[in-house]
Amino acid sequence: PKIVVNATGCLEVATARYPHSAWNVPWIHVAFENAAAVASGIDAAAKALIANGSLKPGERPVIVAFGGDGGTYDIGLQALSGALERGHRLLYVCYNNQAYMNTGIQRSGATPRGAATTTTPVGSESFGKLQEQKDLTAIAASHHTPYVAQACASHWQDLSEKVEKAVSKDGGSDRK
């Protein structure tokens, strides 16, 4: 079985127009900042159900959490860091537009240096975003997770292979 956790953002708006959803699996819409926290809770619940015999290990769900760059690089970074540090078994996908596109194109931690957004305009009085973008891949890898990757939907075969590899890995909560 699969369970999708989807933070508010561009992907959620495009795939789940109330009262309908494009998802054909159990799907949970959560706030911008807590997709990783909710996915962690689902993983903890699955582990508890396996431990008490209510769920067989082979029935453990594949948990996929989606967050935009703002909800991942910025306001959700602490939840993602906690999930990675604790070693929860989940696939976290950051849908990176390099700005808060769903709320007016404000800069995010994923916005490249010098980029123009509504909060970092380029012009005679401003250079654009002054800071470098965060290296989320390095941040995730620094948690010693079993697998970290970058992919782009335009390279669908590469993306598919990386998703298959990611869900085949056990999270840190499964390592001894």
Backbone as a printed PyTorch tensor [residue, N CA C, xyz], in Angstrom:
tensor([[[  0.8220,  -1.2010,   0.0000],
         [  0.0000,   0.0000,   0.0000],
         [  0.8650,   1.2630,   0.0000]],

        [[  0.2890,   2.3550,  -0.4650],
         [  0.9730,   3.6450,  -0.5220],
         [  0.1270,   4.6860,   0.1900]],

        [[  0.8020,   5.6340,   0.8370],
         [  0.1440,   6.7720,   1.4590],
         [  0.8980,   8.0170,   1.0280]],

        [[  0.1920,   9.0160,   0.5280],
         [  0.8010,  10.2620,   0.0850],
         [  0.4590,  11.3690,   1.0780]],

        [[  1.4910,  12.0830,   1.4940],
         [  1.3460,  13.2710,   2.3390],
         [  1.7270,  14.4500,   1.4640]],

        [[  0.8320,  15.4010,   1.3210],
         [  1.0570,  16.5070,   0.3920],
         [  0.8820,  17.8450,   1.1070]],

        [[  1.9780,  18.5800,   1.2240],
         [  1.9180,  19.9060,   1.8390],
         [  1.2270,  20.8780,   0.8950]],

        [[  0.6100,  21.8920,   1.4680],
         [  0.0440,  22.9670,   0.6610],
         [  1.1420,  23.4960,  -0.2530]],

        [[  0.8200,  23.7130,  -1.4960],
         [  1.7970,  24.2190,  -2.4550],
         [  1.3050,  23.9940,  -3.8650]],

        [[  2.1970,  24.2200,  -4.8200],
         [  1.8230,  24.1400,  -6.2330],
         [  1.3060,  22.7620,  -6.6260]],

        [[  1.9700,  21.7070,  -6.1730],
         [  1.5370,  20.3550,  -6.5350],
         [  0.1670,  20.0410,  -5.9530]],

        [[ -0.0640,  20.4360,  -4.7110],
         [ -1.3480,  20.1710,  -4.0640],
         [ -2.4730,  20.9190,  -4.7780]],

        [[ -2.2440,  22.1510,  -5.1270],
         [ -3.2720,  22.9500,  -5.8020],
         [ -3.6210,  22.3480,  -7.1610]],

        [[ -2.6270,  21.8110,  -7.8550],
         [ -2.8400,  21.2670,  -9.1950],
         [ -3.4780,  19.8800,  -9.1990]],

        [[ -3.3610,  19.1330,  -8.1060],
         [ -3.8240,  17.7440,  -8.1090],
         [ -5.0150,  17.4700,  -7.2120]],

        [[ -5.4740,  18.4590,  -6.4850],
         [ -6.5210,  18.1810,  -5.5050],
         [ -7.5060,  19.3430,  -5.3700]],

        [[ -8.2680,  19.5730,  -6.4030],
         [ -9.2730,  20.6290,  -6.3460],
         [-10.4770,  20.1410,  -5.5660]],

        [[-10.7670,  20.7740,  -4.4510],
         [-11.8510,  20.3530,  -3.5660],
         [-13.1530,  20.2480,  -4.3380]],

        [[-13.9130,  19.2110,  -4.1690],
         [-13.7840,  18.0880,  -3.2350],
         [-13.1560,  16.8520,  -3.8700]],

        [[-12.4060,  17.0130,  -4.9380],
         [-11.8480,  15.8690,  -5.6580],
         [-10.3270,  15.8170,  -5.5150]],

        [[ -9.7610,  14.6790,  -5.8670],
         [ -8.3150,  14.5040,  -5.8430],
         [ -7.9020,  13.6320,  -7.0150]],

        [[ -6.7520,  13.9290,  -7.5890],
         [ -6.2030,  13.1030,  -8.6630],
         [ -5.4880,  11.8670,  -8.1140]],

        [[ -5.3170,  11.8230,  -6.8090],
         [ -4.6020,  10.7170,  -6.1860],
         [ -5.5460,   9.5240,  -6.0080]],

        [[ -5.0890,   8.3470,  -6.4080],
         [ -5.8860,   7.1300,  -6.2620],
         [ -5.3810,   6.2560,  -5.1200]],

        [[ -4.7530,   6.8830,  -4.1610],
         [ -4.2470,   6.2050,  -2.9650],
         [ -4.6310,   7.0790,  -1.7670]],

        [[ -4.5160,   6.5440,  -0.5490],
         [ -4.7630,   7.4110,   0.6110],
         [ -3.8630,   8.6520,   0.5380]],

        [[ -4.4730,   9.8160,   0.6990],
         [ -3.7930,  11.0940,   0.4790],
         [ -4.1620,  12.0520,   1.6040]],

        [[ -3.1590,  12.7000,   2.1750],
         [ -3.3800,  13.6140,   3.2870],
         [ -2.8380,  14.9830,   2.9030]],

        [[ -3.6840,  15.9970,   2.9440],
         [ -3.2570,  17.3770,   2.7090],
         [ -2.8830,  17.9930,   4.0450]],

        [[ -1.6680,  18.5480,   4.1290],
         [ -1.1870,  19.1380,   5.3670],
         [ -0.6600,  20.5500,   5.1070]],

        [[ -0.3130,  21.2440,   6.1600],
         [  0.1920,  22.6120,   6.0530],
         [  1.5590,  22.6480,   5.3670]],

        [[  1.9340,  23.8450,   4.9050],
         [  3.2180,  24.0380,   4.2150],
         [  4.3790,  23.3550,   4.9280]],

        [[  4.4350,  23.5140,   6.2430],
         [  5.6450,  23.1940,   6.9930],
         [  5.7220,  21.7950,   7.5650]],

        [[  4.6780,  20.9840,   7.4710],
         [  4.7320,  19.7450,   8.2590],
         [  4.5520,  18.4440,   7.4950]],

        [[  4.8470,  18.4060,   6.2140],
         [  4.7230,  17.1470,   5.4700],
         [  5.6350,  16.0700,   6.0600]],

        [[  6.8690,  16.4190,   6.3760],
         [  7.7970,  15.4290,   6.9280],
         [  7.3590,  14.9630,   8.3110]],

        [[  6.7970,  15.8710,   9.1100],
         [  6.3290,  15.4940,  10.4490],
         [  5.1460,  14.5390,  10.3590]],

        [[  4.2090,  14.8030,   9.4730],
         [  3.0500,  13.9190,   9.3110],
         [  3.4970,  12.5600,   8.7690]],

        [[  4.3940,  12.5600,   7.7900],
         [  4.9110,  11.2980,   7.2470],
         [  5.6400,  10.5120,   8.3340]],

        [[  6.3720,  11.2140,   9.2010],
         [  7.0570,  10.5500,  10.3240],
         [  6.0550,   9.8770,  11.2520]],

        [[  4.9460,  10.5580,  11.5140],
         [  3.9030,   9.9860,  12.3640],
         [  3.2770,   8.7480,  11.7590]],

        [[  3.0700,   8.7710,  10.4470],
         [  2.5210,   7.5920,   9.7670],
         [  3.5020,   6.4280,   9.8630]],

        [[  4.7920,   6.7140,   9.6730],
         [  5.8060,   5.6690,   9.7880],
         [  5.8470,   5.1070,  11.2080]],

        [[  5.7900,   5.9770,  12.2110],
         [  5.8000,   5.5170,  13.6050],
         [  4.5710,   4.6600,  13.8960]],

        [[  3.4250,   5.0450,  13.3590],
         [  2.2000,   4.2630,  13.5540],
         [  2.3280,   2.8910,  12.8920]],

        [[  2.8900,   2.8530,  11.6840],
         [  3.0750,   1.5710,  10.9880],
         [  3.9970,   0.6540,  11.7910]],

        [[  5.0920,   1.2150,  12.3210],
         [  6.0110,   0.4130,  13.1510],
         [  5.2990,  -0.1280,  14.3840]],

        [[  4.4710,   0.6870,  15.0270],
         [  3.7370,   0.2510,  16.2230],
         [  2.7390,  -0.8460,  15.8690]],

        [[  2.0700,  -0.7060,  14.7320],
         [  1.1020,  -1.7250,  14.3140],
         [  1.7910,  -3.0420,  13.9730]],

        [[  2.9880,  -2.9670,  13.3950],
         [  3.7590,  -4.1870,  13.1230],
         [  4.1870,  -4.8200,  14.4440]],

        [[  4.6410,  -4.0050,  15.3830],
         [  5.1070,  -4.5130,  16.6800],
         [  4.0020,  -5.2050,  17.4620]],

        [[  2.7590,  -4.7040,  17.3590],
         [  1.6820,  -5.3510,  18.1290],
         [  0.9380,  -6.4140,  17.3150]],

        [[  1.4070,  -6.6780,  16.0930],
         [  0.8340,  -7.7500,  15.2810],
         [ -0.3890,  -7.3620,  14.4730]],

        [[ -0.8030,  -6.1110,  14.5140],
         [ -1.9730,  -5.6730,  13.7510],
         [ -1.6680,  -5.4900,  12.2690]],

        [[ -0.3890,  -5.3740,  11.9310],
         [  0.0430,  -5.1740,  10.5410],
         [  1.2270,  -6.0810,  10.2870]],

        [[  1.1910,  -6.8010,   9.1740],
         [  2.3120,  -7.6670,   8.8170],
         [  3.4170,  -6.8010,   8.2100]],

        [[  4.6920,  -7.1480,   8.4350],
         [  5.7890,  -6.3450,   7.8850],
         [  5.6670,  -6.1130,   6.3730]],

        [[  5.1800,  -7.0940,   5.6360],
         [  5.0120,  -6.9410,   4.1860],
         [  3.8930,  -5.9950,   3.7960]],

        [[  3.0580,  -5.6240,   4.7620],
         [  1.9610,  -4.6830,   4.5070],
         [  2.3280,  -3.2490,   4.8760]],

        [[  3.5700,  -3.0500,   5.3030],
         [  4.0060,  -1.7070,   5.6880],
         [  3.8590,  -0.7730,   4.4850]],

        [[  3.1950,   0.3530,   4.6600],
         [  2.9570,   1.2320,   3.5060],
         [  4.2180,   1.9600,   3.0510]],

        [[  4.2660,   2.2390,   1.7590],
         [  5.2700,   3.1450,   1.2050],
         [  4.7180,   4.5470,   1.4490]],

        [[  5.4740,   5.3540,   2.1710],
         [  5.0310,   6.7010,   2.5290],
         [  5.7970,   7.6990,   1.6700]],

        [[  5.0520,   8.4970,   0.9170],
         [  5.6590,   9.5060,   0.0510],
         [  5.1570,  10.8760,   0.4960]],

        [[  6.0860,  11.7590,   0.8260],
         [  5.7260,  13.1170,   1.2500],
         [  6.2050,  14.0990,   0.1850]],

        [[  5.3240,  15.0070,  -0.2030],
         [  5.6580,  16.0530,  -1.1710],
         [  5.6070,  17.4100,  -0.4850]],

        [[  6.6130,  18.2280,  -0.7290],
         [  6.6180,  19.6030,  -0.2570],
         [  7.2480,  20.4840,  -1.3040]],

        [[  6.8060,  21.7100,  -1.3990],
         [  7.4380,  22.6700,  -2.2920],
         [  8.7440,  23.1560,  -1.7030]],

        [[  9.4530,  24.0000,  -2.4600],
         [ 10.7390,  24.4710,  -1.9530],
         [ 10.5800,  25.3500,  -0.7210]],

        [[  9.5630,  26.1960,  -0.6690],
         [  9.3610,  27.0190,   0.5200],
         [  9.0610,  26.1690,   1.7400]],

        [[  8.1950,  25.1730,   1.5620],
         [  7.8230,  24.2880,   2.6570],
         [  8.8900,  23.2710,   2.9900]],

        [[  9.9490,  23.1930,   2.1970],
         [ 11.0360,  22.2540,   2.4460],
         [ 12.3090,  22.9960,   2.8650]],

        [[ 12.7920,  23.8960,   2.0210],
         [ 14.0290,  24.6250,   2.2990],
         [ 13.8870,  25.5830,   3.4760]],

        [[ 12.6910,  26.1030,   3.6970],
         [ 12.4990,  27.1500,   4.6960],
         [ 11.6450,  26.6630,   5.8650]],

        [[ 10.3460,  26.8640,   5.7970],
         [  9.4950,  26.6630,   6.9670],
         [  9.3140,  25.1960,   7.3600]],

        [[  9.6860,  24.2690,   6.5170],
         [  9.5750,  22.8560,   6.8610],
         [ 10.9110,  22.1700,   7.0790]],

        [[ 12.0010,  22.9300,   7.0530],
         [ 13.3270,  22.3150,   7.1590],
         [ 13.5230,  21.5810,   8.4870]],

        [[ 13.0150,  22.1560,   9.5790],
         [ 13.2000,  21.4970,  10.8760],
         [ 12.4550,  20.1630,  10.9200]],

        [[ 11.2660,  20.0830,  10.3420],
         [ 10.5180,  18.8180,  10.3370],
         [ 11.2270,  17.7840,   9.4750]],

        [[ 11.7530,  18.2120,   8.3300],
         [ 12.4900,  17.2980,   7.4580],
         [ 13.7680,  16.8290,   8.1540]],

        [[ 14.4950,  17.7490,   8.7570],
         [ 15.7190,  17.3760,   9.4630],
         [ 15.4320,  16.3610,  10.5650]],

        [[ 14.3740,  16.5900,  11.3240],
         [ 14.0190,  15.6470,  12.3820],
         [ 13.6800,  14.2710,  11.8370]],

        [[ 12.9160,  14.2340,  10.7480],
         [ 12.5420,  12.9480,  10.1380],
         [ 13.7840,  12.2070,   9.6370]],

        [[ 14.6950,  12.9410,   9.0170],
         [ 15.9210,  12.3180,   8.5100],
         [ 16.8100,  11.8520,   9.6600]],

        [[ 16.9450,  12.6830,  10.6790],
         [ 17.7830,  12.3140,  11.8260],
         [ 17.2520,  11.0730,  12.5340]],

        [[ 15.9310,  10.9910,  12.6830],
         [ 15.3220,   9.8260,  13.3510],
         [ 15.2970,   8.5980,  12.4470]],

        [[ 15.5310,   8.7870,  11.1590],
         [ 15.6080,   7.6630,  10.2360],
         [ 14.2690,   7.0870,   9.8290]],

        [[ 13.2540,   7.9190,   9.7420],
         [ 11.9530,   7.4060,   9.3230],
         [ 12.0150,   6.8750,   7.8980]],

        [[ 11.2340,   5.8270,   7.6680],
         [ 11.1930,   5.1870,   6.3560],
         [ 10.1340,   5.8990,   5.5200]],

        [[ 10.6060,   6.8430,   4.7020],
         [  9.7000,   7.6010,   3.8480],
         [ 10.4800,   8.1560,   2.6660]],

        [[  9.7530,   8.4460,   1.6240],
         [ 10.3390,   9.1140,   0.4560],
         [  9.8570,  10.5520,   0.4990]],

        [[ 10.7880,  11.4850,   0.6620],
         [ 10.4340,  12.9010,   0.6840],
         [ 10.8200,  13.4990,  -0.6620]],

        [[  9.8490,  14.1230,  -1.3160],
         [ 10.0820,  14.7430,  -2.6230],
         [  9.8730,  16.2460,  -2.4890]],

        [[ 10.9160,  17.0020,  -2.7660],
         [ 10.7990,  18.4610,  -2.7770],
         [ 10.4940,  18.9020,  -4.1980]],

        [[  9.3410,  19.4740,  -4.3730],
         [  8.8990,  20.0050,  -5.6670],
         [  9.4450,  21.4320,  -5.7430]],

        [[ 10.5910,  21.5890,  -6.4200],
         [ 11.3580,  22.8270,  -6.3360],
         [ 11.1080,  23.7630,  -7.5190]],

        [[ 10.4190,  24.8710,  -7.2490],
         [ 10.2030,  25.9270,  -8.2480],
         [ 11.1510,  27.1040,  -8.0610]],

        [[ 12.0120,  27.0440,  -7.0680],
         [ 12.9920,  28.0710,  -6.7250],
         [ 12.3720,  29.3730,  -6.2140]],

        [[ 11.1360,  29.3140,  -5.7620],
         [ 10.4650,  30.4570,  -5.1170],
         [  9.1060,  29.9780,  -4.6260]],

        [[  8.4660,  30.7730,  -3.7830],
         [  7.1120,  30.4730,  -3.3300],
         [  6.1560,  30.8660,  -4.4650]],

        [[  5.9960,  30.0030,  -5.4340],
         [  5.2180,  30.3200,  -6.6320],
         [  3.7180,  30.3640,  -6.3700]],

        [[  3.2480,  29.5820,  -5.4030],
         [  1.8190,  29.4890,  -5.1330],
         [  1.2680,  30.7150,  -4.4060]],

        [[  2.1580,  31.5020,  -3.8150],
         [  1.7060,  32.6280,  -3.0010],
         [  2.2270,  33.9750,  -3.4810]],

        [[  2.7280,  34.0610,  -4.6900],
         [  3.1310,  35.3620,  -5.2110],
         [  4.5840,  35.5110,  -5.6120]],

        [[  5.2830,  34.4270,  -5.7840],
         [  6.6690,  34.4190,  -6.2550],
         [  7.6230,  35.1490,  -5.3060]],

        [[  7.5230,  34.8320,  -3.9980],
         [  8.4860,  35.3500,  -3.0370],
         [  9.7280,  34.4620,  -3.0410]],

        [[ 10.8590,  35.0220,  -2.6800],
         [ 12.1050,  34.2500,  -2.6550],
         [ 12.0450,  33.1880,  -1.5720]],

        [[ 12.7450,  32.0900,  -1.8130],
         [ 12.8580,  31.0200,  -0.8300],
         [ 14.3280,  30.6860,  -0.6660]],

        [[ 14.6180,  29.7570,   0.2170],
         [ 15.9890,  29.2830,   0.3700],
         [ 16.4890,  28.5690,  -0.8700]],

        [[ 15.5880,  28.2110,  -1.7750],
         [ 15.9600,  27.5470,  -3.0240],
         [ 16.1650,  28.5380,  -4.1670]],

        [[ 15.8230,  29.7950,  -3.9530],
         [ 15.9690,  30.8020,  -5.0030],
         [ 17.4560,  31.0870,  -5.2200]],

        [[ 17.9270,  31.0430,  -6.4670],
         [ 19.3480,  31.3050,  -6.7190],
         [ 19.7430,  32.7550,  -6.4310]],

        [[ 20.9920,  32.9530,  -6.0960],
         [ 21.5380,  34.2940,  -5.8690],
         [ 21.3320,  35.1370,  -7.1310]],

        [[ 20.8710,  36.3590,  -6.9310],
         [ 20.6690,  37.2900,  -8.0380],
         [ 19.3210,  37.1820,  -8.7210]],

        [[ 18.5290,  36.1870,  -8.3510],
         [ 17.2330,  35.9930,  -9.0110],
         [ 16.2420,  37.0770,  -8.5940]],

        [[ 15.3630,  37.4120,  -9.5270],
         [ 14.3100,  38.3820,  -9.2640],
         [ 13.0560,  37.6700,  -8.7990]],

        [[ 12.5250,  38.1170,  -7.6660],
         [ 11.2280,  37.6560,  -7.1700],
         [ 10.4790,  38.9000,  -6.7010]],

        [[  9.2660,  38.7320,  -6.2400],
         [  8.5270,  39.9040,  -5.7620],
         [  9.1470,  40.4930,  -4.5010]],

        [[  9.8860,  39.6770,  -3.7490],
         [ 10.5430,  40.1860,  -2.5380],
         [ 12.0150,  40.4910,  -2.7590]],

        [[ 12.5570,  40.1340,  -3.9100],
         [ 13.9450,  40.4680,  -4.2620],
         [ 13.9770,  40.9800,  -5.7000]],

        [[ 13.3840,  42.1270,  -5.9600],
         [ 13.3350,  42.6270,  -7.3340],
         [ 14.7240,  43.0020,  -7.8540]],

        [[ 14.9120,  42.8510,  -9.1330],
         [ 16.1490,  43.2520,  -9.7860],
         [ 15.8970,  44.5980, -10.4400]],

        [[ 16.8070,  45.5050, -10.2660],
         [ 16.6630,  46.8230, -10.8770],
         [ 17.7350,  47.7610, -10.3820]],

        [[ 17.5260,  49.0510, -10.5710],
         [ 18.5410,  50.0430, -10.2050],
         [ 18.7830,  50.1090,  -8.7040]],

        [[ 17.8350,  49.6710,  -7.8960],
         [ 17.9870,  49.7420,  -6.4440],
         [ 18.2280,  48.3880,  -5.7910]],

        [[ 18.2160,  47.3140,  -6.5670],
         [ 18.3580,  45.9870,  -5.9770],
         [ 19.0400,  45.0430,  -6.9510]],

        [[ 19.9070,  44.2250,  -6.4100],
         [ 20.6340,  43.2270,  -7.1850],
         [ 19.7920,  41.9690,  -7.4080]],

        [[ 18.7240,  41.8060,  -6.6760],
         [ 17.9870,  40.5530,  -6.6300],
         [ 18.3200,  39.8530,  -5.3300]],

        [[ 18.1050,  38.5610,  -5.2480],
         [ 18.3910,  37.8390,  -4.0030],
         [ 19.8890,  37.8910,  -3.7170]],

        [[ 20.2340,  38.2940,  -2.5190],
         [ 21.6430,  38.4570,  -2.1480],
         [ 22.3000,  37.1610,  -1.6850]],

        [[ 21.5100,  36.2430,  -1.1400],
         [ 22.0690,  35.0240,  -0.5620],
         [ 22.1590,  33.9090,  -1.6060]],

        [[ 23.0910,  32.9920,  -1.3710],
         [ 23.1790,  31.7830,  -2.1900],
         [ 22.0140,  30.8670,  -1.8300]],

        [[ 21.6030,  30.0150,  -2.7670],
         [ 20.5630,  29.0530,  -2.4370],
         [ 21.1580,  27.9490,  -1.5530]],

        [[ 20.3140,  27.3810,  -0.6950],
         [ 20.7540,  26.2940,   0.1770],
         [ 21.0310,  25.0540,  -0.6620]],

        [[ 21.9500,  24.2360,  -0.1970],
         [ 22.2480,  22.9590,  -0.8400],
         [ 21.4860,  21.8700,  -0.0920]],

        [[ 20.2150,  21.6940,  -0.4590],
         [ 19.3470,  20.7560,   0.2440],
         [ 19.8530,  19.3170,   0.1360]],

        [[ 20.4470,  18.9610,  -0.9920],
         [ 20.9730,  17.6080,  -1.1540],
         [ 22.0730,  17.3440,  -0.1280]],

        [[ 22.9650,  18.3030,   0.0470],
         [ 24.0360,  18.1450,   1.0410],
         [ 23.4670,  18.1050,   2.4540]],

        [[ 22.4450,  18.9160,   2.7200],
         [ 21.8120,  18.9050,   4.0370],
         [ 21.2140,  17.5300,   4.3180]],

        [[ 20.4840,  16.9830,   3.3380],
         [ 19.8830,  15.6540,   3.5230],
         [ 20.9640,  14.5830,   3.6910]],

        [[ 22.0100,  14.6420,   2.8680],
         [ 23.0800,  13.6460,   2.9480],
         [ 23.8130,  13.7210,   4.2870]],

        [[ 23.8920,  14.9150,   4.8700],
         [ 24.5970,  15.0600,   6.1490],
         [ 23.8890,  14.3360,   7.2910]],

        [[ 22.6440,  13.9200,   7.0660],
         [ 21.9090,  13.1510,   8.0670],
         [ 22.1930,  11.6470,   7.9530]],

        [[ 23.0720,  11.2640,   7.0460],
         [ 23.4690,   9.8640,   6.8430],
         [ 22.2830,   8.9830,   6.4750]],

        [[ 21.4130,   9.5200,   5.6240],
         [ 20.2670,   8.7480,   5.1470],
         [ 20.7400,   7.7010,   4.1520]],

        [[ 20.0040,   6.6030,   4.0040],
         [ 20.4330,   5.5320,   3.1060],
         [ 20.5190,   5.9380,   1.6330]],

        [[ 19.7320,   6.9320,   1.2130],
         [ 19.7400,   7.3170,  -0.2050],
         [ 19.2260,   8.7390,  -0.3470]],

        [[ 19.9700,   9.5580,  -1.0760],
         [ 19.5910,  10.9310,  -1.3880],
         [ 19.8620,  11.1330,  -2.8700]],

        [[ 18.9290,  11.7670,  -3.5740],
         [ 19.1140,  11.9680,  -5.0170],
         [ 18.4510,  13.2690,  -5.4580]],

        [[ 18.8700,  13.7300,  -6.6140],
         [ 18.2090,  14.8360,  -7.3000],
         [ 17.6970,  14.2930,  -8.6220]],

        [[ 16.5410,  14.7960,  -9.0490],
         [ 15.9810,  14.3660, -10.3260],
         [ 15.1360,  15.4930, -10.8980]],

        [[ 14.8390,  15.3690, -12.1710],
         [ 14.0120,  16.3570, -12.8620],
         [ 12.9630,  15.6080, -13.6780]],

        [[ 11.7200,  16.0670, -13.5910],
         [ 10.6260,  15.3720, -14.2670],
         [ 10.8300,  15.2890, -15.7820]],

        [[ 11.5950,  16.2000, -16.3570],
         [ 11.8330,  16.1410, -17.8050],
         [ 12.6840,  14.9350, -18.1850]],

        [[ 13.3960,  14.3670, -17.2180],
         [ 14.1740,  13.1350, -17.4240],
         [ 13.4510,  12.0180, -16.6740]],

        [[ 12.2900,  11.6420, -17.2040],
         [ 11.3570,  10.7630, -16.5000],
         [ 11.9430,   9.3960, -16.1640]],

        [[ 12.7770,   8.8340, -17.0390],
         [ 13.3260,   7.5110, -16.7570],
         [ 14.2870,   7.5800, -15.5760]],

        [[ 15.1280,   8.6000, -15.5330],
         [ 16.0330,   8.8000, -14.4100],
         [ 15.2350,   8.9940, -13.1210]],

        [[ 14.1930,   9.8170, -13.1950],
         [ 13.3380,  10.0480, -12.0310],
         [ 12.7020,   8.7470, -11.5600]],

        [[ 12.1610,   7.9670, -12.4700],
         [ 11.5220,   6.6920, -12.1160],
         [ 12.5070,   5.7370, -11.4550]],

        [[ 13.7090,   5.6430, -12.0070],
         [ 14.7160,   4.7520, -11.4370],
         [ 15.1130,   5.1930, -10.0300]],

        [[ 15.2230,   6.4970,  -9.8280],
         [ 15.5980,   7.0050,  -8.5010],
         [ 14.4860,   6.7920,  -7.4820]],

        [[ 13.2450,   6.9230,  -7.8930],
         [ 12.1300,   6.6600,  -6.9830],
         [ 12.1180,   5.1850,  -6.5970]],

        [[ 12.2800,   4.2950,  -7.5850],
         [ 12.3120,   2.8590,  -7.2840],
         [ 13.4430,   2.5220,  -6.3200]],

        [[ 14.6130,   3.0980,  -6.5470],
         [ 15.7530,   2.8380,  -5.6560],
         [ 15.4620,   3.3800,  -4.2630]],

        [[ 14.8920,   4.5760,  -4.1860],
         [ 14.6140,   5.1960,  -2.8850],
         [ 13.6460,   4.3630,  -2.0600]],

        [[ 12.5660,   3.9020,  -2.6550],
         [ 11.5780,   3.1470,  -1.8700],
         [ 12.0660,   1.7420,  -1.5300]],

        [[ 13.1200,   1.2730,  -2.2050],
         [ 13.6640,  -0.0440,  -1.8700],
         [ 14.5910,   0.0140,  -0.6580]],

        [[ 15.0020,   1.2110,  -0.2690],
         [ 15.9240,   1.3730,   0.8630],
         [ 15.1580,   1.3980,   2.1750]],

        [[ 15.7790,   0.8280,   3.1970],
         [ 15.2090,   0.9170,   4.5300],
         [ 15.6640,   2.2210,   5.1610]],

        [[ 14.7550,   2.8660,   5.8750],
         [ 15.1180,   4.0700,   6.5990],
         [ 15.9300,   3.7330,   7.8260]],

        [[ 16.4960,   4.7420,   8.4400],
         [ 17.3280,   4.5490,   9.6250],
         [ 16.5960,   3.8570,  10.7540]],

        [[ 15.2570,   4.0070,  10.8100],
         [ 14.4910,   3.3630,  11.8820],
         [ 14.4840,   1.8410,  11.7200]],

        [[ 14.8910,   1.3870,  10.5420],
         [ 14.9340,  -0.0540,  10.2870],
         [ 16.3550,  -0.6090,  10.4420]],

        [[ 17.3280,   0.2750,  10.5760],
         [ 18.7170,  -0.1680,  10.7330],
         [ 18.9920,  -0.4440,  12.1970]],

        [[ 19.8790,  -1.3700,  12.4540],
         [ 20.2100,  -1.7080,  13.8560],
         [ 21.4860,  -1.0080,  14.2420]]])
